[in-house]
mmCIF file of C-alpha atoms in Angstrom:
data_model
loop_
_atom_site.group_PDB
_atom_site.id
_atom_site.type_symbol
_atom_site.label_atom_id
_atom_site.label_comp_id
_atom_site.label_asym_id
_atom_site.label_seq_id
_atom_site.Cartn_x
_atom_site.Cartn_y
_atom_site.Cartn_z
ATOM 1 C CA MET A 1 87.390 102.593 107.660
ATOM 2 C CA SER A 2 88.098 99.511 105.426
ATOM 3 C CA ASP A 3 89.352 96.442 107.268
ATOM 4 C CA VAL A 4 92.935 94.296 105.770
ATOM 5 C CA SER A 5 90.795 91.926 104.345
ATOM 6 C CA THR A 6 90.154 94.706 102.099
ATOM 7 C CA PHE A 7 92.800 97.047 102.411
ATOM 8 C CA LEU A 8 95.531 94.157 101.265
ATOM 9 C CA PRO A 9 93.912 93.390 97.933
ATOM 10 C CA ILE A 10 93.651 97.232 96.823
ATOM 11 C CA ILE A 11 97.172 98.123 97.203
ATOM 12 C CA GLY A 12 98.477 95.016 95.947
ATOM 13 C CA LEU A 13 96.553 95.525 92.539
ATOM 14 C CA VAL A 14 97.146 99.410 92.915
ATOM 15 C CA LEU A 15 100.951 98.371 92.867
ATOM 16 C CA PHE A 16 100.592 95.638 89.898
ATOM 17 C CA GLY A 17 98.654 98.806 88.281
ATOM 18 C CA SER A 18 101.446 101.377 88.806
ATOM 19 C CA VAL A 19 104.874 100.706 90.289
ATOM 20 C CA VAL A 20 105.163 97.608 88.207
ATOM 21 C CA ALA A 21 104.411 98.925 85.519
ATOM 22 C CA LEU A 22 107.650 101.146 85.313
ATOM 23 C CA ILE A 23 109.468 98.056 83.627
ATOM 24 C CA GLY A 24 108.519 99.005 80.401
ATOM 25 C CA GLY A 25 110.928 102.363 80.878
ATOM 26 C CA VAL A 26 113.517 100.808 82.721
ATOM 27 C CA LEU A 27 113.665 98.518 79.085
ATOM 28 C CA PHE A 28 113.235 101.631 77.431
ATOM 29 C CA LEU A 29 116.644 102.790 79.257
ATOM 30 C CA TYR A 30 118.755 99.443 79.152
ATOM 31 C CA VAL A 31 117.109 97.424 75.933
ATOM 32 C CA ARG A 32 116.016 100.270 73.675
ATOM 33 C CA SER A 33 115.745 97.456 70.267
ATOM 34 C CA LEU A 34 112.844 96.635 72.383
ATOM 35 C CA THR A 35 111.131 99.843 72.800
ATOM 36 C CA LYS A 36 110.272 100.790 68.885
ATOM 37 C CA THR A 37 108.337 97.395 68.923
ATOM 38 C CA LEU A 38 107.151 97.666 72.459
ATOM 39 C CA THR A 39 105.938 100.674 71.351
ATOM 40 C CA ARG A 40 104.349 100.623 68.088
ATOM 41 C CA TYR A 41 102.004 97.327 69.249
ATOM 42 C CA SER A 42 101.532 98.907 73.102
ATOM 43 C CA VAL A 43 99.726 102.152 72.237
ATOM 44 C CA PRO A 44 96.818 101.047 70.370
ATOM 45 C CA PHE A 45 96.807 97.807 72.583
ATOM 46 C CA ALA A 46 96.580 100.392 75.788
ATOM 47 C CA ALA A 47 94.123 102.505 73.755
ATOM 48 C CA GLY A 48 91.743 99.255 73.306
ATOM 49 C CA VAL A 49 92.771 98.617 77.005
ATOM 50 C CA LEU A 50 90.967 102.058 77.969
ATOM 51 C CA LEU A 51 88.030 102.426 76.214
ATOM 52 C CA THR A 52 86.705 99.356 76.782
ATOM 53 C CA THR A 53 87.182 99.541 80.268
ATOM 54 C CA ALA A 54 85.539 102.537 80.518
ATOM 55 C CA LEU A 55 82.469 101.879 78.946
ATOM 56 C CA VAL A 56 82.755 97.920 79.990
ATOM 57 C CA GLY A 57 82.925 98.406 83.176
ATOM 58 C CA LEU A 58 83.109 101.135 85.139
ATOM 59 C CA LEU A 59 80.774 103.005 83.381
ATOM 60 C CA PRO A 60 77.729 100.515 84.214
ATOM 61 C CA GLU A 61 78.860 100.758 87.235
ATOM 62 C CA ALA A 62 79.322 104.029 88.058
ATOM 63 C CA THR A 63 75.170 103.868 86.511
ATOM 64 C CA HIS A 64 74.376 101.540 89.019
ATOM 65 C CA GLN A 65 75.915 103.549 92.211
ATOM 66 C CA ILE A 66 74.263 107.153 91.218
ATOM 67 C CA GLY A 67 72.004 106.806 88.189
ATOM 68 C CA ASP A 68 72.189 108.322 84.898
ATOM 69 C CA VAL A 69 73.772 111.684 86.564
ATOM 70 C CA ALA A 70 76.970 109.439 86.042
ATOM 71 C CA PHE A 71 76.977 110.012 82.215
ATOM 72 C CA MET A 72 77.158 113.619 82.689
ATOM 73 C CA ILE A 73 79.511 113.187 84.850
ATOM 74 C CA THR A 74 81.982 111.490 83.226
ATOM 75 C CA LEU A 75 81.490 114.002 80.066
ATOM 76 C CA LEU A 76 82.458 116.701 82.915
ATOM 77 C CA ALA A 77 85.575 114.843 83.889
ATOM 78 C CA PHE A 78 86.406 113.874 80.119
ATOM 79 C CA ILE A 79 86.316 118.057 79.655
ATOM 80 C CA GLY A 80 88.314 118.732 82.128
ATOM 81 C CA SER A 81 90.930 116.357 81.309
ATOM 82 C CA TYR A 82 91.223 117.956 77.579
ATOM 83 C CA LEU A 83 91.503 121.136 79.318
ATOM 84 C CA PHE A 84 94.224 120.676 81.719
ATOM 85 C CA GLU A 85 96.336 118.255 79.136
ATOM 86 C CA ASN A 86 96.195 121.911 77.166
ATOM 87 C CA PHE A 87 96.039 124.884 79.331
ATOM 88 C CA ALA A 88 98.500 122.694 81.808
ATOM 89 C CA THR A 89 100.347 119.865 81.802
ATOM 90 C CA GLY A 90 99.647 116.795 79.945
ATOM 91 C CA LEU A 91 98.359 113.272 81.862
ATOM 92 C CA HIS A 92 100.632 110.975 79.001
ATOM 93 C CA HIS A 93 103.818 111.665 77.516
ATOM 94 C CA HIS A 94 105.273 110.101 74.425
ATOM 95 C CA ASP A 95 108.435 110.431 73.100
ATOM 96 C CA ASP A 96 108.854 113.459 71.190
ATOM 97 C CA GLY A 97 111.067 112.600 68.259
ATOM 98 C CA HIS A 98 109.386 112.548 64.754
ATOM 99 C CA ALA A 99 110.609 110.960 61.719
ATOM 100 C CA ASP A 100 111.088 113.022 58.205
ATOM 101 C CA HIS A 101 110.909 111.780 54.795
ATOM 102 C CA GLY A 102 114.162 109.816 54.726
ATOM 103 C CA GLY A 103 113.194 107.571 57.982
ATOM 104 C CA HIS A 104 116.317 109.306 60.063
ATOM 105 C CA THR A 105 113.992 111.126 63.946
ATOM 106 C CA HIS A 106 114.763 114.120 64.976
ATOM 107 C CA VAL A 107 114.829 114.520 68.590
ATOM 108 C CA HIS A 108 114.087 118.053 70.396
ATOM 109 C CA ALA A 109 115.539 119.557 73.345
ATOM 110 C CA VAL A 110 113.384 119.610 76.840
ATOM 111 C CA LYS A 111 113.307 122.324 78.743
ATOM 112 C CA GLU A 112 114.150 121.977 82.613
ATOM 113 C CA SER A 113 110.794 123.775 83.299
ATOM 114 C CA SER A 114 108.805 121.020 80.990
ATOM 115 C CA VAL A 115 110.270 118.259 82.348
ATOM 116 C CA TRP A 116 108.778 119.181 85.804
ATOM 117 C CA MET A 117 105.489 119.926 84.001
ATOM 118 C CA VAL A 118 105.569 116.266 82.933
ATOM 119 C CA LEU A 119 106.725 115.247 86.584
ATOM 120 C CA VAL A 120 103.649 116.651 88.150
ATOM 121 C CA GLY A 121 101.146 115.543 85.507
ATOM 122 C CA ASP A 122 102.483 111.991 85.934
ATOM 123 C CA THR A 123 102.338 112.151 89.627
ATOM 124 C CA ILE A 124 98.614 113.862 89.385
ATOM 125 C CA HIS A 125 97.831 110.559 86.410
ATOM 126 C CA ASN A 126 99.236 108.388 89.205
ATOM 127 C CA PHE A 127 96.851 109.698 91.919
ATOM 128 C CA ILE A 128 93.976 109.033 89.475
ATOM 129 C CA ASP A 129 94.789 105.209 88.608
ATOM 130 C CA GLY A 130 94.680 104.725 92.695
ATOM 131 C CA VAL A 131 91.486 106.165 93.171
ATOM 132 C CA ALA A 132 90.071 104.522 90.059
ATOM 133 C CA ILE A 133 91.893 100.567 91.196
ATOM 134 C CA ALA A 134 89.915 101.215 95.043
ATOM 135 C CA ALA A 135 86.910 102.092 93.788
ATOM 136 C CA SER A 136 86.234 100.130 91.458
ATOM 137 C CA TYR A 137 86.999 97.257 93.733
ATOM 138 C CA MET A 138 85.187 98.415 96.684
ATOM 139 C CA VAL A 139 82.010 98.437 94.715
ATOM 140 C CA ASN A 140 83.458 94.921 92.674
ATOM 141 C CA PRO A 141 86.437 93.681 93.328
ATOM 142 C CA GLY A 142 86.117 91.636 89.927
ATOM 143 C CA LEU A 143 86.046 95.124 88.546
ATOM 144 C CA GLY A 144 88.982 96.331 90.676
ATOM 145 C CA VAL A 145 91.203 93.445 89.026
ATOM 146 C CA VAL A 146 90.000 94.688 85.441
ATOM 147 C CA THR A 147 90.744 98.528 86.118
ATOM 148 C CA ALA A 148 93.980 97.344 87.590
ATOM 149 C CA VAL A 149 95.279 95.116 84.637
ATOM 150 C CA SER A 150 93.678 98.141 82.328
ATOM 151 C CA THR A 151 96.068 100.424 84.594
ATOM 152 C CA PHE A 152 99.123 98.367 83.949
ATOM 153 C CA LEU A 153 98.645 97.928 80.488
ATOM 154 C CA HIS A 154 98.464 101.776 79.227
ATOM 155 C CA GLU A 155 101.306 102.959 81.617
ATOM 156 C CA VAL A 156 103.675 100.848 80.353
ATOM 157 C CA PRO A 157 103.907 103.349 77.384
ATOM 158 C CA HIS A 158 103.221 106.141 79.109
ATOM 159 C CA GLU A 159 106.122 104.900 81.206
ATOM 160 C CA ILE A 160 109.113 104.955 77.625
ATOM 161 C CA GLY A 161 107.333 108.377 77.121
ATOM 162 C CA ASP A 162 108.125 109.744 80.048
ATOM 163 C CA PHE A 163 111.911 108.001 80.565
ATOM 164 C CA GLY A 164 112.473 108.987 77.256
ATOM 165 C CA ILE A 165 111.955 113.215 77.469
ATOM 166 C CA LEU A 166 114.325 112.502 80.980
ATOM 167 C CA LEU A 167 116.662 111.281 79.291
ATOM 168 C CA LYS A 168 116.696 113.729 75.889
ATOM 169 C CA ALA A 169 116.485 116.657 79.149
ATOM 170 C CA GLY A 170 120.060 114.860 80.029
ATOM 171 C CA TRP A 171 118.752 113.248 83.316
ATOM 172 C CA ARG A 172 120.936 110.297 84.578
ATOM 173 C CA ARG A 173 119.098 107.174 84.492
ATOM 174 C CA ARG A 174 119.126 106.438 88.120
ATOM 175 C CA SER A 175 117.748 109.815 88.998
ATOM 176 C CA ILE A 176 114.517 108.790 86.384
ATOM 177 C CA ILE A 177 114.121 105.612 88.021
ATOM 178 C CA VAL A 178 113.993 106.928 91.697
ATOM 179 C CA VAL A 179 111.984 109.942 90.409
ATOM 180 C CA ASN A 180 109.507 107.556 88.591
ATOM 181 C CA ILE A 181 109.070 105.659 91.610
ATOM 182 C CA ILE A 182 108.229 107.817 94.146
ATOM 183 C CA SER A 183 105.347 109.048 91.112
ATOM 184 C CA ALA A 184 104.279 105.758 90.640
ATOM 185 C CA LEU A 185 103.436 105.691 94.207
ATOM 186 C CA PHE A 186 101.318 108.052 94.347
ATOM 187 C CA SER A 187 98.635 105.477 93.093
ATOM 188 C CA VAL A 188 98.837 104.516 97.116
ATOM 189 C CA VAL A 189 97.827 107.852 98.319
ATOM 190 C CA GLY A 190 94.786 107.757 95.818
ATOM 191 C CA ALA A 191 93.750 104.436 96.759
ATOM 192 C CA ALA A 192 93.978 105.253 100.708
ATOM 193 C CA ALA A 193 92.257 108.478 99.868
ATOM 194 C CA VAL A 194 89.472 106.291 98.481
ATOM 195 C CA LEU A 195 89.649 103.478 101.578
ATOM 196 C CA PHE A 196 89.563 106.843 104.234
ATOM 197 C CA ILE A 197 88.376 109.533 103.666
ATOM 198 C CA PHE A 198 85.903 108.640 100.465
ATOM 199 C CA ALA A 199 84.917 105.683 101.630
ATOM 200 C CA GLU A 200 80.749 106.450 101.020
ATOM 201 C CA ILE A 201 78.835 104.368 98.003
ATOM 202 C CA GLU A 202 77.701 107.675 96.450
ATOM 203 C CA ILE A 203 80.704 109.207 96.238
ATOM 204 C CA ILE A 204 82.623 105.734 95.277
ATOM 205 C CA GLY A 205 80.084 105.855 92.207
ATOM 206 C CA HIS A 206 81.298 109.461 91.383
ATOM 207 C CA LEU A 207 84.749 108.997 91.370
ATOM 208 C CA LEU A 208 83.655 105.829 89.213
ATOM 209 C CA ALA A 209 82.460 107.759 86.564
ATOM 210 C CA ILE A 210 85.235 110.432 86.700
ATOM 211 C CA ALA A 211 87.881 107.483 86.089
ATOM 212 C CA ALA A 212 85.578 106.358 83.079
ATOM 213 C CA GLY A 213 85.766 109.976 81.543
ATOM 214 C CA MET A 214 89.226 109.894 82.349
ATOM 215 C CA PHE A 215 90.025 106.423 80.500
ATOM 216 C CA LEU A 216 88.139 107.838 77.748
ATOM 217 C CA TYR A 217 89.980 110.976 76.512
ATOM 218 C CA LEU A 218 93.497 109.111 77.042
ATOM 219 C CA GLY A 219 91.800 106.143 75.097
ATOM 220 C CA SER A 220 90.210 108.464 72.097
ATOM 221 C CA SER A 221 92.021 111.233 71.897
ATOM 222 C CA ASP A 222 96.023 110.238 73.367
ATOM 223 C CA PHE A 223 96.904 106.587 72.140
ATOM 224 C CA LEU A 224 94.574 105.969 69.224
ATOM 225 C CA PRO A 225 95.897 109.349 67.296
ATOM 226 C CA LYS A 226 99.291 108.490 68.383
ATOM 227 C CA ALA A 227 99.102 104.267 67.451
ATOM 228 C CA GLN A 228 98.415 105.613 64.101
ATOM 229 C CA GLU A 229 101.554 107.473 64.116
ATOM 230 C CA GLU A 230 103.661 104.747 65.138
ATOM 231 C CA SER A 231 102.616 102.029 63.359
ATOM 232 C CA LYS A 232 100.761 100.197 60.024
ATOM 233 C CA MET A 233 97.163 100.472 60.185
ATOM 234 C CA MET A 234 96.357 97.050 60.327
ATOM 235 C CA ASN A 235 98.894 96.399 62.623
ATOM 236 C CA SER A 236 97.212 99.611 64.891
ATOM 237 C CA VAL A 237 93.626 97.427 64.279
ATOM 238 C CA ALA A 238 94.732 94.335 65.473
ATOM 239 C CA ALA A 239 96.410 95.546 68.803
ATOM 240 C CA PHE A 240 93.739 97.578 68.891
ATOM 241 C CA ILE A 241 91.429 94.883 68.544
ATOM 242 C CA LEU A 242 92.896 92.677 71.013
ATOM 243 C CA GLY A 243 93.225 94.809 73.567
ATOM 244 C CA THR A 244 89.875 94.858 73.648
ATOM 245 C CA LEU A 245 89.413 91.196 73.953
ATOM 246 C CA VAL A 246 91.558 90.831 76.369
ATOM 247 C CA ILE A 247 90.310 93.293 78.938
ATOM 248 C CA MET A 248 86.493 91.547 78.318
ATOM 249 C CA GLY A 249 88.525 88.365 78.501
ATOM 250 C CA VAL A 250 89.571 89.250 81.872
ATOM 251 C CA PHE A 251 86.411 91.174 82.485
ATOM 252 C CA TYR A 252 83.658 88.172 82.285
ATOM 253 C CA ALA A 253 86.656 85.888 83.615
ATOM 254 C CA VAL A 254 87.199 87.204 86.835
ATOM 255 C CA PRO A 255 84.424 86.913 89.140
ATOM 256 C CA HIS A 256 82.195 90.115 89.915
ATOM 257 C CA ASP A 257 80.647 89.937 93.843
ATOM 258 C CA HIS A 258 80.289 93.218 95.898
ATOM 259 C CA PRO A 259 81.616 91.834 98.795
ATOM 260 C CA GLU A 260 79.288 91.482 101.874
ATOM 261 C CA SER A 261 79.852 94.674 103.515
ATOM 262 C CA GLY A 262 79.467 96.568 100.666
ATOM 263 C CA VAL A 263 76.895 96.912 98.279
ATOM 264 C CA ASP A 264 74.623 93.703 96.286
ATOM 265 C CA SER A 265 74.629 92.837 92.460
ATOM 266 C CA HIS A 266 72.690 96.252 91.473
ATOM 267 C CA GLY A 267 74.523 98.771 93.670
ATOM 268 C CA HIS A 268 72.484 98.866 96.535
ATOM 269 C CA ALA A 269 74.041 99.138 99.801
ATOM 270 C CA ILE A 270 73.478 95.606 101.772
ATOM 271 C CA GLY A 271 73.082 97.195 105.260
ATOM 272 C CA VAL A 272 69.870 99.072 104.075
ATOM 273 C CA ASP A 273 67.535 95.915 103.099
ATOM 274 C CA GLU A 274 69.489 94.027 106.703
ATOM 275 C CA HIS A 275 67.791 97.326 108.508
ATOM 276 C CA ASP A 276 64.484 96.623 106.594
ATOM 277 C CA GLU A 277 64.227 93.168 107.056
ATOM 278 C CA GLU A 278 65.417 94.096 111.172
ATOM 279 C CA ASP A 279 62.499 96.573 111.262
ATOM 280 C CA ASP A 280 60.243 92.931 109.617
ATOM 281 C CA ASP A 281 60.989 90.838 112.710
ATOM 282 C CA ALA A 282 60.622 93.886 115.326
ATOM 283 C CA HIS A 283 57.190 94.031 113.570
ATOM 284 C CA GLU A 284 56.161 90.721 113.502
ATOM 285 C CA GLN A 285 57.409 90.649 117.084
ATOM 286 C CA GLU A 286 54.643 93.051 118.188
ATOM 287 C CA GLU A 287 52.205 91.621 116.146
ATOM 288 C CA ASP A 288 53.095 88.184 118.217
ATOM 289 C CA ASP A 289 52.763 89.687 121.812
ATOM 290 C CA HIS A 290 49.757 91.860 120.911
ATOM 291 C CA SER A 291 48.154 88.590 119.678
ATOM 292 C CA ASP A 292 48.886 87.197 122.828
ATOM 293 C CA GLU A 293 47.658 90.178 125.428
ATOM 294 C CA LYS A 294 44.491 89.759 123.742
ATOM 295 C CA GLU A 295 44.415 85.934 124.770
ATOM 296 C CA VAL A 296 44.980 86.668 127.906
ATOM 297 C CA ASP A 297 42.527 89.426 128.021
ATOM 298 C CA HIS A 298 40.157 86.937 126.114
ATOM 299 C CA GLN A 299 40.683 84.686 129.084
ATOM 300 C CA LEU A 300 40.750 86.652 131.986
ATOM 301 C CA GLU A 301 36.949 87.427 130.124
ATOM 302 C CA ASP A 302 36.011 83.896 130.259
ATOM 303 C CA ASP A 303 37.171 83.007 134.248
ATOM 304 C CA HIS A 304 35.197 85.780 135.075
ATOM 305 C CA ALA A 305 32.173 85.142 133.316
ATOM 306 C CA ASP A 306 32.779 81.527 134.735
ATOM 307 C CA GLU A 307 32.608 83.559 138.342
ATOM 308 C CA LEU A 308 29.342 84.667 137.738
ATOM 309 C CA ILE A 309 28.117 81.548 136.897
ATOM 310 C CA GLU A 310 29.070 79.892 139.689
ATOM 311 C CA HIS A 311 27.981 83.251 142.419
ATOM 312 C CA ASP A 312 24.770 83.429 140.825
#
């Protein structure tokens, strides 16, 4: 079980990555003029954030923990995300209005059943975000910070899309905010599951690989295609590169030392090394005791020899 020194930072990062990201959705509800600009640049920016976090942070750390099997798990998570989004419900949702050749936006009606599928997918996604942040932090606090920043940056356009769908379905603003806050809090549930249930380093390595696969899927198949629709090519490319550079900068600026009670810089459990050191100390002590016994035996033999000489 994790102590308070680990629990509080993780919960803080999770709340930042998911709940605070609701600000983007609230801006959509009350400042609609900012929505188009925010979406135009935040979507390609989020694509760069997701792909960089997955390839530079999550996947390398997963391979340190569980070896090359992390690549297979990442691939399976990528495929699983694709199947889930196509046959169950989308992990991410964007405003589904489209513009015709005259630039007029057409808004499609949204069925109530589709709304609840959106909310279920959003809740599952928030749960996984919490898992990713907690698992990252437990093996590498710096990576946990990067993952939380990445989650925040890609959740902003996500929340804008969700709020737009709920508005089209006829939901009231207050209800939209309350439901999305409840959904966002499931990220805390995901973090708690990692802290108190899956807190074994091999399991956490698998979770990191799964998170990498999902981040790769969302960045490459959801955000990048949407970025090409929302903005001009040069603007999209610039925002994408900026997202990549920001996460690279955060990744190298934040310390990457592992917790003392966790693993070393190569992902090996420190406890194992300490156990080996204890065994070495015990072995050395046994050798010292054995040497002392030999010295006593030699002393007794010398005393016995002296007695024989005196007797003769």
